[in-house]
XYZ file of C-alpha atoms in Angstrom:
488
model
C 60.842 7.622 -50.122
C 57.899 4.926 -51.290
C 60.277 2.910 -52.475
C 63.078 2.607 -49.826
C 60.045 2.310 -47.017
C 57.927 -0.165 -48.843
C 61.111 -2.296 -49.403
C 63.215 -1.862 -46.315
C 60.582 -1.103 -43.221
C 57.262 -2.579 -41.889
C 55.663 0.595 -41.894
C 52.121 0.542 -43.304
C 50.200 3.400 -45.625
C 48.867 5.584 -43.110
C 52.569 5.799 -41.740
C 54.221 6.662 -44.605
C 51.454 9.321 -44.771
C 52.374 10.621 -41.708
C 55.946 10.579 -42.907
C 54.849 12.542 -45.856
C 53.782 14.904 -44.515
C 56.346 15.384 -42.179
C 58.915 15.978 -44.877
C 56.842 18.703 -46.384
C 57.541 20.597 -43.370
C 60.538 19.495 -42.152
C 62.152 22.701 -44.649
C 61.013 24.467 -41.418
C 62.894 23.462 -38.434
C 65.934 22.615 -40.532
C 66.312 26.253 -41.394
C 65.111 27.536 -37.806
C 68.296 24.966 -36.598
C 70.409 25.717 -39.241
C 70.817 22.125 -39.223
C 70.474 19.332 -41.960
C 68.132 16.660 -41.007
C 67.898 13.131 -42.310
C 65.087 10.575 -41.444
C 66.171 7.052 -39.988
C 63.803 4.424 -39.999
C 63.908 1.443 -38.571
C 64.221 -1.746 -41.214
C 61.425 -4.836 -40.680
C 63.900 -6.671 -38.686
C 64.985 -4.393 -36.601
C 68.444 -4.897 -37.038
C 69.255 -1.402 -39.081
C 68.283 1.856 -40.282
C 67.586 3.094 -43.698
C 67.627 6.799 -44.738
C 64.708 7.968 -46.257
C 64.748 11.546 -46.949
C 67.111 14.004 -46.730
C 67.279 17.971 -46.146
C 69.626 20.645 -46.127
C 69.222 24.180 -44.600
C 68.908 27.642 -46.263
C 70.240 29.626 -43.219
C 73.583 27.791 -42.967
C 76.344 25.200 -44.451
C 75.541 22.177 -44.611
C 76.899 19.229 -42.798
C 76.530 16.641 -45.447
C 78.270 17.115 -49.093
C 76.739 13.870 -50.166
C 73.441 12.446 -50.226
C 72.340 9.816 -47.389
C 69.044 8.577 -48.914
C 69.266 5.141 -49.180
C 71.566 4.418 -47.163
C 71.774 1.445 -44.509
C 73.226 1.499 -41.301
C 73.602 -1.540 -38.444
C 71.608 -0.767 -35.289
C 74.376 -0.237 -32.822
C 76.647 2.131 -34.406
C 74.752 4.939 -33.479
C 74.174 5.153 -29.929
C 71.743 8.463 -30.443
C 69.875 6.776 -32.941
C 68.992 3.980 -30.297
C 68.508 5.736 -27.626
C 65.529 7.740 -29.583
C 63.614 5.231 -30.932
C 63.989 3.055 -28.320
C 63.020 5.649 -25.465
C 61.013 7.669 -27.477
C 62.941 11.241 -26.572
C 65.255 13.782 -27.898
C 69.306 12.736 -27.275
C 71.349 15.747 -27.337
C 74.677 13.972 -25.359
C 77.890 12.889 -26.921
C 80.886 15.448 -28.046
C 80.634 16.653 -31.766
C 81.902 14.265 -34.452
C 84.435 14.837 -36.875
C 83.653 14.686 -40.628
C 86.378 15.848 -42.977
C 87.788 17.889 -40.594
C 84.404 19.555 -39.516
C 83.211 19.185 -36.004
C 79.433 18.429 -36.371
C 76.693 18.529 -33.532
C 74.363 15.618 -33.968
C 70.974 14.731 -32.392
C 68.526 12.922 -32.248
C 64.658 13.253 -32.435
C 62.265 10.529 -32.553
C 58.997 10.612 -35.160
C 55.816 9.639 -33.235
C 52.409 9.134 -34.731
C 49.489 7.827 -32.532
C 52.004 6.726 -29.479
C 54.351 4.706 -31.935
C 57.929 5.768 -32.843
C 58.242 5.238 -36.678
C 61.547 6.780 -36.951
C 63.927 8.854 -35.802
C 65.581 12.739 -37.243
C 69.255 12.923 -36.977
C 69.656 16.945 -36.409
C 72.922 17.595 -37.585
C 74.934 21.143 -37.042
C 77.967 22.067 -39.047
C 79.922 23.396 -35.737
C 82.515 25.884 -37.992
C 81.241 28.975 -38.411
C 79.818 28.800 -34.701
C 79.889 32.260 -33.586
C 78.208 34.126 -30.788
C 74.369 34.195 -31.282
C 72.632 37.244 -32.076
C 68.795 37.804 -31.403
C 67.214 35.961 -34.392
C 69.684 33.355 -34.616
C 68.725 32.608 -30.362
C 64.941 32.726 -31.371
C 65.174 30.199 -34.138
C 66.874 27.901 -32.082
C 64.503 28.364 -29.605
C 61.432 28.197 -31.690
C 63.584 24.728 -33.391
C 63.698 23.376 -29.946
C 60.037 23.663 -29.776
C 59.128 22.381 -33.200
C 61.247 18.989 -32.345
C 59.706 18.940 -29.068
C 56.053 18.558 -30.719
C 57.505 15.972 -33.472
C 58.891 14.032 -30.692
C 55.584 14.050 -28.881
C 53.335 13.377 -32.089
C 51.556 16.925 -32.181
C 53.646 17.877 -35.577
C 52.619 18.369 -38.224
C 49.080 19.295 -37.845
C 47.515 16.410 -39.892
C 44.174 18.971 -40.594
C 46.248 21.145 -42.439
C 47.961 20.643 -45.894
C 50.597 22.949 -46.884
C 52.421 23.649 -50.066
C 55.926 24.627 -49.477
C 56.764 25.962 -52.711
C 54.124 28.590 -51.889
C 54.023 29.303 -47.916
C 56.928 31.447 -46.367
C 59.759 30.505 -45.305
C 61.721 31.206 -42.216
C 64.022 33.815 -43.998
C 60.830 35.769 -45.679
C 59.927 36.987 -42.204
C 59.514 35.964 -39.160
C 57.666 37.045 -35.476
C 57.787 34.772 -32.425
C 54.637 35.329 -30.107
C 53.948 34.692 -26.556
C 50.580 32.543 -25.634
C 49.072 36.229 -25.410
C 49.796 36.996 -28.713
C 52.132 39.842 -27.977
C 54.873 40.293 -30.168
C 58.495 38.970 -28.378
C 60.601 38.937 -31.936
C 60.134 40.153 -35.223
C 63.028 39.820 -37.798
C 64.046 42.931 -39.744
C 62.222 40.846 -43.307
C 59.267 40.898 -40.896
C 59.472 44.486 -39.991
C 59.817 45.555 -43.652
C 56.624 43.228 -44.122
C 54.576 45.529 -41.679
C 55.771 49.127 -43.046
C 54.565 47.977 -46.070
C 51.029 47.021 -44.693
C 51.256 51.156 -43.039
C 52.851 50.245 -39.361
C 55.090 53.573 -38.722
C 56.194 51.683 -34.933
C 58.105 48.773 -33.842
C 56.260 45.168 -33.318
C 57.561 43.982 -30.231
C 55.406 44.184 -26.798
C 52.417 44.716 -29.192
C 49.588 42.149 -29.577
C 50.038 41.278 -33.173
C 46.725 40.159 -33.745
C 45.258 43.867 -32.929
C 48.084 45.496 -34.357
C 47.192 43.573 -37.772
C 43.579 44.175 -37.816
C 44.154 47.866 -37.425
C 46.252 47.734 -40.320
C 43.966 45.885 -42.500
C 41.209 48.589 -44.235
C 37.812 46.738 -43.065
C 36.580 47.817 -39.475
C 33.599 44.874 -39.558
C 33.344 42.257 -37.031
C 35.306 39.967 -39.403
C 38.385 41.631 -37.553
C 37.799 39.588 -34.665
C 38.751 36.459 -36.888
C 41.711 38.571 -38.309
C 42.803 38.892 -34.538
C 42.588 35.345 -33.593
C 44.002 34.475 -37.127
C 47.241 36.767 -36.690
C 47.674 35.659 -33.302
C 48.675 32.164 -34.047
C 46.069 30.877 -32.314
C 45.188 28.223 -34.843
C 47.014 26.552 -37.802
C 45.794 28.722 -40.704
C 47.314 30.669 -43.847
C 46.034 33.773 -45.001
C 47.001 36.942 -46.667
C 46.258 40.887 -45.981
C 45.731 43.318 -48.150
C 46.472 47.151 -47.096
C 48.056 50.256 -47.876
C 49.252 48.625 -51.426
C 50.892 46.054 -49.833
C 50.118 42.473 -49.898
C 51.614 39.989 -46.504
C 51.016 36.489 -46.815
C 51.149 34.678 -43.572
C 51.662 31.378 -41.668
C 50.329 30.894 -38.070
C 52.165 27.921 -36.470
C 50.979 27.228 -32.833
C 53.759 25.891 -30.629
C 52.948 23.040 -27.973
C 55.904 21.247 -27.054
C 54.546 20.000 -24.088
C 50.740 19.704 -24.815
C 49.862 23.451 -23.942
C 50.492 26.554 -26.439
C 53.055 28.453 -25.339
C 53.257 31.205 -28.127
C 53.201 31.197 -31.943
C 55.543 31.259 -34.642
C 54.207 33.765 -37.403
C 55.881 33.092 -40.939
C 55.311 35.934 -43.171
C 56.359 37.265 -46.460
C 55.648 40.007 -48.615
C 53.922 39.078 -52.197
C 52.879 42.415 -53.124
C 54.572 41.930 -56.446
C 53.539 38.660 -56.890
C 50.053 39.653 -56.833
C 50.306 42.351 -59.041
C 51.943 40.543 -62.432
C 49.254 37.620 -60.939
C 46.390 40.568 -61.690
C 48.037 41.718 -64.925
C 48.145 38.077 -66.013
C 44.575 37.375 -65.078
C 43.447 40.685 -67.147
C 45.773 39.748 -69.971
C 44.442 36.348 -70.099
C 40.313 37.771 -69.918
C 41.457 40.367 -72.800
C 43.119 37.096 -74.858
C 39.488 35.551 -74.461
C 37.362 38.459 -74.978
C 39.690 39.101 -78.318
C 39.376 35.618 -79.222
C 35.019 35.811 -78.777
C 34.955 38.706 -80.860
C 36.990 37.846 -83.854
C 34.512 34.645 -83.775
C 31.400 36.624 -83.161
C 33.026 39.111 -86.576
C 33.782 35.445 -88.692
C 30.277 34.419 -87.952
C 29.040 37.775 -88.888
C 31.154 37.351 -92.272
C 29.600 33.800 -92.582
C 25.814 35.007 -92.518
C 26.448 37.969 -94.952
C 28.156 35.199 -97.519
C 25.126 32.948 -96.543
C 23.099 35.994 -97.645
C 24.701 36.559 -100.757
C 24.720 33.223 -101.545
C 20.970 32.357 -101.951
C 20.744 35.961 -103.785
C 23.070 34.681 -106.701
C 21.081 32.995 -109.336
C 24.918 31.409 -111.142
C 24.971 27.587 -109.370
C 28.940 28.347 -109.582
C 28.803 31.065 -107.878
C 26.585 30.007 -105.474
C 29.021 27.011 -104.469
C 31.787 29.331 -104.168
C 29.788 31.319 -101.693
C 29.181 28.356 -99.933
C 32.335 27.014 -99.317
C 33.855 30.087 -98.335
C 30.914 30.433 -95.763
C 32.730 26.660 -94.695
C 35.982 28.023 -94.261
C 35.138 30.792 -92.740
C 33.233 28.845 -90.049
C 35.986 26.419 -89.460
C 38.437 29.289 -88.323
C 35.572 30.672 -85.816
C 35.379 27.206 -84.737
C 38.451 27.515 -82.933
C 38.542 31.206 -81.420
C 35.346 30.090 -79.922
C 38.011 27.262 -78.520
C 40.660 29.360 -77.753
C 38.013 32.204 -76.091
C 37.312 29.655 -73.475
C 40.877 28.703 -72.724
C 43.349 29.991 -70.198
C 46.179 29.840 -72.635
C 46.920 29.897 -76.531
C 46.244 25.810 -76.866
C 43.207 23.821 -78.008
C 41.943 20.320 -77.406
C 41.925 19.798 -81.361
C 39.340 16.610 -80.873
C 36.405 18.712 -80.331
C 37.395 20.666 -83.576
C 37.936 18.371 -85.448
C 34.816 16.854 -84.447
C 32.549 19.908 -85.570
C 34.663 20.302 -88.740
C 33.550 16.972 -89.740
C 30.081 17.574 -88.406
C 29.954 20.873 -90.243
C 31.037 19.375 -93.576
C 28.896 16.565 -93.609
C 25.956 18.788 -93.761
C 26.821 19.771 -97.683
C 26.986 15.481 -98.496
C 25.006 14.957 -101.571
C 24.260 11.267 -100.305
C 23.903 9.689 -97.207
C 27.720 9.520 -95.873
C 28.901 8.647 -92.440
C 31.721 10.627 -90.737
C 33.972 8.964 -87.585
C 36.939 9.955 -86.121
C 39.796 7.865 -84.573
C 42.957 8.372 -82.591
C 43.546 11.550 -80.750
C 44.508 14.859 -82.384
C 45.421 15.576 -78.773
C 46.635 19.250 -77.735
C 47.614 21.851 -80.506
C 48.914 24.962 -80.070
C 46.427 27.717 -81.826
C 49.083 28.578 -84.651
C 48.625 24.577 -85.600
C 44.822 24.748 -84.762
C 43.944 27.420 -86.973
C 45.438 26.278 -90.222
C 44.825 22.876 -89.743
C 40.704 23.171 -89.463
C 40.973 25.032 -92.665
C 42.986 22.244 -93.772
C 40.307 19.678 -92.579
C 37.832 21.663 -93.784
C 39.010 21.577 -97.547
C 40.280 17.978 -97.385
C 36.413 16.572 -96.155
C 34.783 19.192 -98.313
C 36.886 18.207 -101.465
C 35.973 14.116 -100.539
C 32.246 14.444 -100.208
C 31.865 16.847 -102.972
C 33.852 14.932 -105.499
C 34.379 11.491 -104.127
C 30.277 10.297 -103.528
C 27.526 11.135 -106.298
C 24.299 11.856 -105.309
C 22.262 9.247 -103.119
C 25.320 7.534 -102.711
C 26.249 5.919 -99.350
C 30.179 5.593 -98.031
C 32.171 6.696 -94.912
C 34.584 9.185 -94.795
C 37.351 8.665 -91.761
C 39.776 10.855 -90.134
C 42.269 9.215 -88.178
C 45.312 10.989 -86.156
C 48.232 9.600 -84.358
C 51.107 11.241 -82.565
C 54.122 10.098 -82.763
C 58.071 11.029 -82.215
C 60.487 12.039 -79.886
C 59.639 15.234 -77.269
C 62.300 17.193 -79.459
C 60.502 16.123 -82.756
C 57.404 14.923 -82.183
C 54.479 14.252 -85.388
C 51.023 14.457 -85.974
C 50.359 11.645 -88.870
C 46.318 12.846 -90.368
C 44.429 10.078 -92.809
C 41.736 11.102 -94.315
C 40.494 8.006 -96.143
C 37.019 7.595 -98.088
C 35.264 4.656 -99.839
C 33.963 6.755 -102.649
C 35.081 6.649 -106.258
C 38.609 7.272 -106.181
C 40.806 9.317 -108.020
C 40.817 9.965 -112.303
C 44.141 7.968 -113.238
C 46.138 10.869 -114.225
C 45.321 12.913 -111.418
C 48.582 14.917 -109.414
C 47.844 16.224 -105.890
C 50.759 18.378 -106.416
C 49.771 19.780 -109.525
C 46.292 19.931 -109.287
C 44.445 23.446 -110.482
C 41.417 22.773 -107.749
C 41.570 25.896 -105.385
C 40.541 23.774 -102.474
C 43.893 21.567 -102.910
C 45.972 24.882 -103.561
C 44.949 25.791 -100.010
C 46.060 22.713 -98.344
C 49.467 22.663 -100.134
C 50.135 26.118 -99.035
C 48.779 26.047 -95.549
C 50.412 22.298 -94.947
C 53.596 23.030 -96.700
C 54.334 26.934 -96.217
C 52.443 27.361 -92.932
C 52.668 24.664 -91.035
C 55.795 23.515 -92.207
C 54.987 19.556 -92.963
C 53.560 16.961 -96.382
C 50.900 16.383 -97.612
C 49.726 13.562 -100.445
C 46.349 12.543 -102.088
C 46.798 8.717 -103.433
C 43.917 5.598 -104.040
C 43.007 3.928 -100.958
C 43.944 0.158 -100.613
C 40.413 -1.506 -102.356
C 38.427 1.465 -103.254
C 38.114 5.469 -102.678
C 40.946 8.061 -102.063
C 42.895 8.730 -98.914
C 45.095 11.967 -97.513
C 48.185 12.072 -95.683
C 49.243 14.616 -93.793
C 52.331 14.308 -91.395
C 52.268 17.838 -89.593
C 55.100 18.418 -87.007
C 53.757 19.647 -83.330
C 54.631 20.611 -79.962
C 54.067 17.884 -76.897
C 51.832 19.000 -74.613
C 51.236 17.327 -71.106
């Protein structure tokens, strides 16, 4: 919609705002018609319409099979369309049209914003399956009528109150009409069900919903005076009750279409379920954590006691072995301390890899810089895991063997991610500027126990290559090419 009214119309930011949020509601009255809508706006000229958006209702057939957005039309050919804009009010005359072979009822409603007309809503009724009204079908017209009354007049929707479709009610979850007393004059049978849920053993209509509500709800504090107001549509507002096991969320929609509230449309649906597996999740997620502190609270326990043993061991190989184990150990709590402060099973591997390299550079025998560069970006934790121990041994293994003591160097880890969303790649360097590697040496074959880790955890585990060769002018340098999820 941007696009088409940026390119076609003189309308400015604040209008296409307006017509925004329009079309976030608009889901509304097309279902309480039954009627598809589309939006006609005028083009900079003057001389045509262009269709901007486009809806289609949930309570009956639709009137269009294809799609109108974008499409132009000369001023002129539709008379309705004219007469809207032009004098700012609803047309209803003219006999049906005809569109492959279905008589459809078309009218028109104007869009105004601050006294201006920005566009007009073609209200269009598939005629076919016309029958005699029953009781809900006469109140959503009725409640329709008002809704385009209050477009055409400017006063919807309310511009103080943001709502997210995808998450409100909608007409068929439930629905109670209200007179400007708040007393009940329709409630749908979805709306009924809603309220035996919530405890109510009687019917809703000729009762003042507000009171009825706050008698269901289990707190008796003044607060129930807000509940009253809140449930009696008084006031634009969402909210939800809790009672009897049940959980209603609800819509208040004031109705105005002539400047003074005349009653209330009450949108309500029941989420009792929803809120339930919402709960469950929510535990599941704190046990995930609380699982995920521990096992790093039990690895740094493990670390000390090696720590311990170390400096009791009077064997200098022994002591080392200690030592790095105490390393590896600490680079798997590293990330369940990550994951035990995440809402899911990913990691921001950055931060890891950061204190990996931090963590490592503590055992340097000289003075050796570590940096980082590129983005590791998000991992998932069965990547995370093995790849700190893997990041562990491959820093470890350079500043042990690859700097003598006193030296001075830089050890670098790069990452880049690259691929397709179906096969994307995490590409590691680890490059150093130390002494490089003995001529016949053979990552693949090599006896070290630190390289016999990475092979196994790069290869087996994590299911991508690794390879030690010389750097380009001096020192040794790592590859690993690891494959990985994409994670927005």
């Amino acid at each position: 919609m941007n696009e088409l009214v940026r390119q076609h119309t003189a309308l400015d930011d604040s209008d296409l705002e307006w017509l925004h949020m329009l079309v976030s509601e608009w889901q509304l009255l097309s279902d309480l018609s039954f009627a598809d809508l589309v939006l006609w706006v005028p083009t900079m000229d003057g001389t045509r319409y262009v269709s901007v958006a486009q809806m289609r209702p949930n309570t009956g057939p639709t009137s269009y099979q294809n799609d109108m957005v974008g499409h132009l039309v000369p001023r002129g050919r539709r008379p309705m369309l004219d007469a809207a804009l032009d004098e700012g009010r609803i047309v209803r005359e003219g006999d049906p049209e005809w569109r492959e072979e279905v008589p459809v009822r078309v009218e028109s409603i104007p869009v105004r914003r601050q006294g201006r007309v920005l566009g007009v809503i073609a209200r269009n009724t598939n005629l076919l399956t016309v029958r005699t009204p029953s009781r809900l079908e006469l109140t959503y017209l009725q409640s329709a009528s008002d809704l385009a009354q209050m477009i055409a007049a400017g006063s919807f929707p309310f511009p103080d109150q943001q709502v997210d479709m995808d998450a409100s009610p909608r007409v068929g979850d439930g629905l109670i009409r209200l007179d400007a007393d708040g007393i009940v004059q329709y409630a749908s049978p979805n709306a009924l069900s809603a309220y035996h849920r919530l405890g109510l053993a009687a019917d809703l209509v000729g009762h003042h919903l507000g009171e009825t509500t706050a008698e269901l709800a289990p707190s008796r504090a003044p607060v129930d005076e807000a509940l009253v107001k809140l449930a009696s549509g008084w006031a634009p507002r969402e909210f939800e009750i809790e009672a009897h096991d049940g959980v209603i969320q609800f819509r208040a929609i004031p109705l105005k279409p002539k400047g003074t509230r005349i009653g209330s449309l009450v949108l309500l649906r029941d989420v009792t379920e929803l809120r339930r597996r919402e709960r469950e999740l929510i535990t599941k997620d704190a046990t995930i954590r609380e699982i995920h502190h521990r096992v790093k609270n039990n690895l740094q326990t493990v670390a000390a006691l090696l720590r311990l043993q170390a400096r009791r061991i009077e064997s200098e190989r022994g002591r080392e072995a200690l030592e790095e184990a105490v390393r590896r150990v600490g680079s798997i709590a590293i990330v369940h301390e990550t994951l035990s402060q995440n809402l899911d099973e990913r990691v921001e591997f950055d931060e890891i890899a950061d204190r990996v390299l931090a963590m490592v550079a503590e055992i340097s025998p000289g003075k050796v810089t570590g940096r980082r560069s590129g983005r590791f970006g998000i991992l998932d934790a069965e990547v995370a895991t093995p790849l700190s121990m893997v990041l562990t041994e491959v820093l470890q293994n350079a500043l042990e063997h690859g700097f003598r003591e006193g030296e001075t160097g830089t050890v670098e880890v790069s990452a880049v991610r690259g691929g397709t969303s179906r096969e994307a790649r995490l590409l590691v360097t680890v490059q150093d500027d130390g002494v490089g590697l003995p001529d016949d040496f053979d990552a693949h074959s090599s006896g070290n126990l630190g390289l016999q880790i990475v092979r196994t955890l790069v290869e087996g585990e994590l299911g991508g290559t690794f390879d030690m060769v010389p750097a380009p002018e001096c020192g040794t340098r790592v590859v690993l090419d690891i494959p990985v999820q994409t994670h927005k």
